[in-house]
CSV table of C-alpha atoms in Angstrom, one decimal:
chain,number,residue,atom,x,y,z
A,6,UNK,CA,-48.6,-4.5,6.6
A,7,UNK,CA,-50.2,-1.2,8.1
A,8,UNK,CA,-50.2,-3.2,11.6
A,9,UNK,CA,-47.1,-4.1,11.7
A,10,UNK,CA,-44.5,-3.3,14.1
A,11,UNK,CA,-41.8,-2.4,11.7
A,12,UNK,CA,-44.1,-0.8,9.2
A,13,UNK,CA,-45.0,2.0,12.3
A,14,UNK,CA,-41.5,2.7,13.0
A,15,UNK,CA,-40.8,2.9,9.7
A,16,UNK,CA,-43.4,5.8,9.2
A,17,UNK,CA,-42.3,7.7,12.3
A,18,UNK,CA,-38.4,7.3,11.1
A,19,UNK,CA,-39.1,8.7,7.6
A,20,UNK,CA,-41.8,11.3,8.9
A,21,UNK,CA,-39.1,12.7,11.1
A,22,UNK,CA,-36.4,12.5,8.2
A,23,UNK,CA,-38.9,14.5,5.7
A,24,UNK,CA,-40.1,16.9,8.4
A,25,UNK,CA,-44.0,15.9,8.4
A,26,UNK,CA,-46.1,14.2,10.2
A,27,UNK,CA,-45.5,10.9,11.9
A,28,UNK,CA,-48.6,9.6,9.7
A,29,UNK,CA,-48.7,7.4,6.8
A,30,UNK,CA,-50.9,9.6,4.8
A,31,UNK,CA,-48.3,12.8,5.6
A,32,UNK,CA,-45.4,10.5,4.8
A,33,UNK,CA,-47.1,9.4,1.5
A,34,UNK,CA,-48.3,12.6,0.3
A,35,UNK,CA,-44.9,14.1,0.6
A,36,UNK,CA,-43.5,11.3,-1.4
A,37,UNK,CA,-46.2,12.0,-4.4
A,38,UNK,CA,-45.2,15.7,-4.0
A,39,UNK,CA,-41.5,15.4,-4.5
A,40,UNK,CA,-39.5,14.7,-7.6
A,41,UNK,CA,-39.5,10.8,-7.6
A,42,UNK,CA,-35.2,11.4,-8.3
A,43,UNK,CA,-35.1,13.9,-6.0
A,44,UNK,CA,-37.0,12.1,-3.5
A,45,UNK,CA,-35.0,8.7,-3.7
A,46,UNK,CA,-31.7,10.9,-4.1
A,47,UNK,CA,-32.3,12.4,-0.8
A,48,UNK,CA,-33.5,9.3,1.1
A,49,UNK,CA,-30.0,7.4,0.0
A,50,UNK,CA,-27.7,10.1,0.7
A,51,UNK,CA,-28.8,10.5,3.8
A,52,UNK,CA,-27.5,6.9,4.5
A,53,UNK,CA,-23.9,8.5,4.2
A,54,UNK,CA,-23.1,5.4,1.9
A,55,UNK,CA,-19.4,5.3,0.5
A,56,UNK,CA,-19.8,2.4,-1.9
A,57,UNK,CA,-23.2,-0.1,-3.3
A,58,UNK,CA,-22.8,-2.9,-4.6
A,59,UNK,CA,-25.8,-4.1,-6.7
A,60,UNK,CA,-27.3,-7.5,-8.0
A,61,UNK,CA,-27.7,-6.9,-11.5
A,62,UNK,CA,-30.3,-9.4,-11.6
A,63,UNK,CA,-33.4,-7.5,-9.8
A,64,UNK,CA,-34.9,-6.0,-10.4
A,65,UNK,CA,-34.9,-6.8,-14.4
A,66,UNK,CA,-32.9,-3.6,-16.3
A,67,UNK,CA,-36.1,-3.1,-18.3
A,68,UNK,CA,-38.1,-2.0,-14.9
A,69,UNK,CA,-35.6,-0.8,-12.7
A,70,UNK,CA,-33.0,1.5,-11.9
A,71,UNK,CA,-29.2,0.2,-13.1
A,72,UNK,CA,-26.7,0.0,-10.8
A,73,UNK,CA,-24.8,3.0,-12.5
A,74,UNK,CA,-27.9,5.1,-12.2
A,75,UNK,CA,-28.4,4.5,-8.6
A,76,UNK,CA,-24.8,5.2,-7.6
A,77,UNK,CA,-25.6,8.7,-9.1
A,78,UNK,CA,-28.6,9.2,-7.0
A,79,UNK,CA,-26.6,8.3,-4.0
A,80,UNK,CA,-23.8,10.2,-4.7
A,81,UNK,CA,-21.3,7.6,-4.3
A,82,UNK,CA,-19.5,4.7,-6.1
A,83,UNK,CA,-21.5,1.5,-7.3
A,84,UNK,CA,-20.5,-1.8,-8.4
A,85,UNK,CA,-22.3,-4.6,-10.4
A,86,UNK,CA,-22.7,-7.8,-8.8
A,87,UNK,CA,-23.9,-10.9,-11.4
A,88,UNK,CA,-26.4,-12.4,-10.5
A,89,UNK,CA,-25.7,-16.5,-11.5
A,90,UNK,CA,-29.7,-17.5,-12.4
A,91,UNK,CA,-30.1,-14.5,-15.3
A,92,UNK,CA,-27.4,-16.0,-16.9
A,93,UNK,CA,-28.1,-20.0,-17.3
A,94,UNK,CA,-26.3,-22.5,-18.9
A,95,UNK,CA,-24.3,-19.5,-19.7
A,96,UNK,CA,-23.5,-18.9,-16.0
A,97,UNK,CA,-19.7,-20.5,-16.1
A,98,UNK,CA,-18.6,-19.0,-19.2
A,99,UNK,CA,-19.8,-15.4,-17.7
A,100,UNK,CA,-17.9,-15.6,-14.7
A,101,UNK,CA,-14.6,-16.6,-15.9
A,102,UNK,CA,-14.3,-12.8,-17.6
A,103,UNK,CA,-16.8,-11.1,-14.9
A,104,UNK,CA,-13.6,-9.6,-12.8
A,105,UNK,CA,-11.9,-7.7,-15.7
A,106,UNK,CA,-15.4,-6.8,-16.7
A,107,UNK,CA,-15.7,-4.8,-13.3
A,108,UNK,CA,-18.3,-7.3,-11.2
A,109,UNK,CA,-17.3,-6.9,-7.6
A,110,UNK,CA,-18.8,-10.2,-7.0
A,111,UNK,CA,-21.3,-13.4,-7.6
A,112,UNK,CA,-24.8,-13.9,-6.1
A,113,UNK,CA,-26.5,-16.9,-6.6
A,114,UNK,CA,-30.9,-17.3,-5.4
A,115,UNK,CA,-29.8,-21.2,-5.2
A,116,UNK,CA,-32.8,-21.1,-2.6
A,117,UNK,CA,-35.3,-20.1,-5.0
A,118,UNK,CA,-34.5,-22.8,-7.4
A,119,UNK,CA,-35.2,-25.7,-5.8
A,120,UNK,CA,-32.8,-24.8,-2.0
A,121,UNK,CA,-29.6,-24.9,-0.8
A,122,UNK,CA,-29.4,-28.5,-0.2
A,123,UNK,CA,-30.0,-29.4,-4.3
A,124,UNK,CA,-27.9,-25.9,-6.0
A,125,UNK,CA,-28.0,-26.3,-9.8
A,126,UNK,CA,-25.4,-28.1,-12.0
A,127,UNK,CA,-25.2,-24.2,-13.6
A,128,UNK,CA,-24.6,-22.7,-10.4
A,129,UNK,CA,-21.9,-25.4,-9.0
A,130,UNK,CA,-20.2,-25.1,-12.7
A,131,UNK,CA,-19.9,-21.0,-12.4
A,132,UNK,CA,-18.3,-21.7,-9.0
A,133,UNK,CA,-15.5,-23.6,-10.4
A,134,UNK,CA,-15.2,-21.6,-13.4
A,135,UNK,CA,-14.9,-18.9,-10.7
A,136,UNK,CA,-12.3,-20.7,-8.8
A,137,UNK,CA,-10.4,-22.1,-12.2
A,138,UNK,CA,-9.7,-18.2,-12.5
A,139,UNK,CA,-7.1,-17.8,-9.4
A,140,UNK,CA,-8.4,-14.8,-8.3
A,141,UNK,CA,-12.4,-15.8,-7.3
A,142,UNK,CA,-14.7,-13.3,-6.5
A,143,UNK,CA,-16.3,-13.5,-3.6
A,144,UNK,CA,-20.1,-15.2,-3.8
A,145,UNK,CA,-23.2,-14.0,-2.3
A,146,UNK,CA,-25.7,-16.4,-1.4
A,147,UNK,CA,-29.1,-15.7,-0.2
A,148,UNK,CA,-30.1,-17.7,3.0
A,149,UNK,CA,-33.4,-17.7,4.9
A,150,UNK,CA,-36.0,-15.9,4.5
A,151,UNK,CA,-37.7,-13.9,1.3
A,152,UNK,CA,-40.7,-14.0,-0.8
A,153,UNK,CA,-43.4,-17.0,-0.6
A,154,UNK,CA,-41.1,-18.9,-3.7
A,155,UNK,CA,-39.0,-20.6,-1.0
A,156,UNK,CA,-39.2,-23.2,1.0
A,157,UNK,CA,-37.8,-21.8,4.4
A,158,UNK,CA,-36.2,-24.9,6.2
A,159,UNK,CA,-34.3,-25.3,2.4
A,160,UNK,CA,-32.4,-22.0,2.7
A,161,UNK,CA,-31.0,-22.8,6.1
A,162,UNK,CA,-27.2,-21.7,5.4
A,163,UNK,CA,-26.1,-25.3,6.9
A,164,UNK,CA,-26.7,-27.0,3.4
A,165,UNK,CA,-23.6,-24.9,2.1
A,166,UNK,CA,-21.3,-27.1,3.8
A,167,UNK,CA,-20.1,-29.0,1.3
A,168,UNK,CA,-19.9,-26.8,-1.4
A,169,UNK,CA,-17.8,-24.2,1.7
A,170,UNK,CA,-15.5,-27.1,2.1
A,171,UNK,CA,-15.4,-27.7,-1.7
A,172,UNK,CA,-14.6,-24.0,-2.8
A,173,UNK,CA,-12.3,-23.1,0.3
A,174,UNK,CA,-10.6,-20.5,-2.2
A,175,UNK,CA,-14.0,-18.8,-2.6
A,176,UNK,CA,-15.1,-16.5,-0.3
A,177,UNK,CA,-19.0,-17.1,0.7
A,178,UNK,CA,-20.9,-14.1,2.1
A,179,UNK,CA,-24.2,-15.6,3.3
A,180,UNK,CA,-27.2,-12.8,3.1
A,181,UNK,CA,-30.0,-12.5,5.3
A,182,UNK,CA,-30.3,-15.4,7.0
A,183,UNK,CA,-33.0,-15.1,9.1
A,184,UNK,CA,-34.2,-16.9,11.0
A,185,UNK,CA,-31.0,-19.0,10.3
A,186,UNK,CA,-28.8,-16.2,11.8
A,187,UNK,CA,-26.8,-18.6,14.5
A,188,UNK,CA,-26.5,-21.3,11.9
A,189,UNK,CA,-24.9,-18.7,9.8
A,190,UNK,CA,-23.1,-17.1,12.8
A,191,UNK,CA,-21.8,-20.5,13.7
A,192,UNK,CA,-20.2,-21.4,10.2
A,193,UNK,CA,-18.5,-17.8,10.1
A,194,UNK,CA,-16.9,-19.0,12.6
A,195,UNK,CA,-16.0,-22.7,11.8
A,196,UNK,CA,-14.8,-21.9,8.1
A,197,UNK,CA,-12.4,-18.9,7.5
A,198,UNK,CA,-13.7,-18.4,3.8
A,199,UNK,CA,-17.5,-17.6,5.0
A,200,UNK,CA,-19.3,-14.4,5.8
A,201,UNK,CA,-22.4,-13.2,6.5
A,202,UNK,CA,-24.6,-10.0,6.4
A,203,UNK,CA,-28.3,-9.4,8.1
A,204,UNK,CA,-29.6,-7.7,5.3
A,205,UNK,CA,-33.2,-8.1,4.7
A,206,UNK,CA,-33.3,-8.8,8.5
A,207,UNK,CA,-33.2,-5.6,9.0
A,208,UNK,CA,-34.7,-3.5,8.4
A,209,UNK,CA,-37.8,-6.0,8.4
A,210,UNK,CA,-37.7,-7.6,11.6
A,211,UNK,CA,-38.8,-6.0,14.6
A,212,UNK,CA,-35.8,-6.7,17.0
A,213,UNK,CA,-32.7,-5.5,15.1
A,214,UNK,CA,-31.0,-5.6,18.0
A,215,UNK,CA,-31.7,-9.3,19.2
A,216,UNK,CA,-31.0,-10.1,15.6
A,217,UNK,CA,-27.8,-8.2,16.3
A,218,UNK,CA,-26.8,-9.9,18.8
A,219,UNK,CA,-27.3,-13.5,17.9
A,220,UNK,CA,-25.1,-12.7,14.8
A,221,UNK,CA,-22.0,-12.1,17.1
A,222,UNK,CA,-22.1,-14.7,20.1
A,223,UNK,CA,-20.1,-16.5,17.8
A,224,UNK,CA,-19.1,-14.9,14.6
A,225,UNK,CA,-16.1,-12.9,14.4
A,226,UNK,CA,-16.2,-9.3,14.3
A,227,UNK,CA,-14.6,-9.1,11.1
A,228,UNK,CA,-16.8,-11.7,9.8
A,229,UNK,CA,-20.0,-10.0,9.6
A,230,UNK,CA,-21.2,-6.9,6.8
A,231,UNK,CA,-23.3,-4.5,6.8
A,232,UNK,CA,-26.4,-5.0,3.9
A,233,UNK,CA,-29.9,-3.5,3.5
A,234,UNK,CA,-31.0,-6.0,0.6
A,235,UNK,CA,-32.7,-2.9,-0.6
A,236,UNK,CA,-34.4,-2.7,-4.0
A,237,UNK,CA,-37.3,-0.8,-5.7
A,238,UNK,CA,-37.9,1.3,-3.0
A,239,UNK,CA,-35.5,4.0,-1.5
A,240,UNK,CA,-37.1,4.3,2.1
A,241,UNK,CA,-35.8,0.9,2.4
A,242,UNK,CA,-32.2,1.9,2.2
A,243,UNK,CA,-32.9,4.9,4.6
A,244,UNK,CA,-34.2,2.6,7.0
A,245,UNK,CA,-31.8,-0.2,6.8
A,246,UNK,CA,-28.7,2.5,7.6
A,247,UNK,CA,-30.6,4.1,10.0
A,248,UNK,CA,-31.8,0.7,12.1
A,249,UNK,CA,-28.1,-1.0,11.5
A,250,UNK,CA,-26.4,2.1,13.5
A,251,UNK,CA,-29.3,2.2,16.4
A,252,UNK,CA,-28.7,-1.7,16.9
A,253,UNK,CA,-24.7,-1.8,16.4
A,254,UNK,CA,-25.3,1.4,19.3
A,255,UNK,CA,-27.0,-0.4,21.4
A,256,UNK,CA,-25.4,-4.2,21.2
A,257,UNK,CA,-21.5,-3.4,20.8
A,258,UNK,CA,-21.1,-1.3,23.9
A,259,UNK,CA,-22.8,-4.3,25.9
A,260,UNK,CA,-20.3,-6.4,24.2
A,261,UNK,CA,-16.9,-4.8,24.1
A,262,UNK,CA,-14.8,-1.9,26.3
A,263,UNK,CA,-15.8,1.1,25.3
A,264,UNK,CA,-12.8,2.2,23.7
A,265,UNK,CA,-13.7,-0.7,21.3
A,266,UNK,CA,-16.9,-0.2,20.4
A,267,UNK,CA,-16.5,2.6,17.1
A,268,UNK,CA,-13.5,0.3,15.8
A,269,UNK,CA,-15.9,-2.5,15.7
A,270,UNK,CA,-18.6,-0.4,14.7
A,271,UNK,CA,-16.5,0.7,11.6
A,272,UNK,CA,-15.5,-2.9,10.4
A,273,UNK,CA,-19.0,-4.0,10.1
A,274,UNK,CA,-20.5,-0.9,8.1
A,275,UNK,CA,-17.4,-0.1,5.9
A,276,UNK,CA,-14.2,-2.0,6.4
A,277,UNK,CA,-15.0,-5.6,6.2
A,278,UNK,CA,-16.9,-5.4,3.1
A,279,UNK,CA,-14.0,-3.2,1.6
A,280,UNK,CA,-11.6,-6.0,2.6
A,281,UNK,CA,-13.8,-8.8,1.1
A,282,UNK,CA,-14.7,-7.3,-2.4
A,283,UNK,CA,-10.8,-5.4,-2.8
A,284,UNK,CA,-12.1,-2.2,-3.6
């Protein structure tokens, strides 16, 4: 980890946000100094965040911070998103009441249990249950890669084919995806009900910008989000804003006039996601 290329730029980037030391023992004696609240409070609203939306399903409620607690730290307003594996064979029977009981969306970790390519009978129930309801909520999928659980070439995004062409009133929003990111580029821009984020990606890879840039040689700009898949830690949420902006900088403007670029810039952090969700 220490020798990492993202793991050094991530220790400059928050040195220089916390006023030290471009050290890791600076950066991590700062951290033990402050207020854990007032440390993690700082680090996520200085992402300038208008909205989270939070998988209620990790970390577990009894270890980590809820979803309403964090929106407090960050000073802006969060959203549950239910997570389809804590709930079971109980998964279908949650969903059809999760709208009016204020979830902003579905995730399922289909790639954990077993990959994309076999998603449970619980999982594939919840998504007609979610359809039967007229008004689906849109479903987060993670794709690619994650923890050492997975088997990587079964989270390849392709696998969600059938259930995309299945579900065509569902809107899919396909997380991560790396190193899957044209597969996932590619059926964003095939299927109208599919979207996809890079979180995760970055701020862990060391190319943000290459990542970037595969994302839109074929996906729509409307079709991709902004994510940071952050969790547990709030540098990671720092970082995530902070690396998305440097790369949609330095990609866009090589992409698009430059009368086009902050429009573009503005659908991918703030206004496609508000579009998707409806809130």
């Amino acid at each position: 980890m220490a020798t990492g290329i993202t793991y050094r730029r991530a220790v400059r980037a928050l040195a220089a946000e916390l006023g030290c030391e471009p050290d890791e023992r600076a950066v991590y004696e700062w951290r033990l100094a402050t207020d854990p609240d007032e440390y993690a409070s700082a680090l996520l609203r200085a992402t300038n965040t208008e909205l989270l939306l939070v998988d209620d399903g990790f970390p577990s409620p009894d270890v980590g911070t809820s979803w309403e607690e964090l929106g407090k730290l960050a000073g802006c307003r969060a959203l549950p998103v239910l997570r389809l594996e804590t709930r079971g064979e109980h998964a279908a029977a949650e969903v059809a009441t999760a709208r009016e009981r204020g979830f902003a969306g579905l995730k399922t970790i289909a790639a954990y249990r077993g990959g994309l390519d076999r998603v449970s009978e619980h999982v594939v129930a919840a998504l007609e249950a979610n359809e039967a309801t007229g008004d689906p909520l849109p479903v987060q999928v993670h794709c690619g890669f994650g923890d050492s659980d997975l088997h990587l070439w079964r989270a390849d995004p392709g696998y969600l084919k059938p259930l995309v062409e299945r579900f065509r009133e569902t809107r899919f929003v396909l997380l991560h995806c790396y190193p899957f990111v044209r597969e996932a580029g590619w059926l964003a821009h095939v299927y109208g009900n599919v979207f996809f984020d890079l979180s995760l990606t970055i701020p862990h890879v060391a190319r943000p910008e290459a990542a970037l840039a595969e994302a839109l040689e074929l996906a729509p700009l409307s079709k991709l989000l902004y994510a940071s898949d952050a969790a547990r830690t709030p540098e990671l949420y720092f970082l995530a804003a902070t690396w998305w902006r440097d790369a949609l900088a330095a990609v866009l403007p090589e992409l698009l006039p430059a009368g086009e670029v902050e429009d573009a810039a503005r659908l991918i952090l703030r206004d496609n996601a508000l579009a998707l969700y409806g809130v």
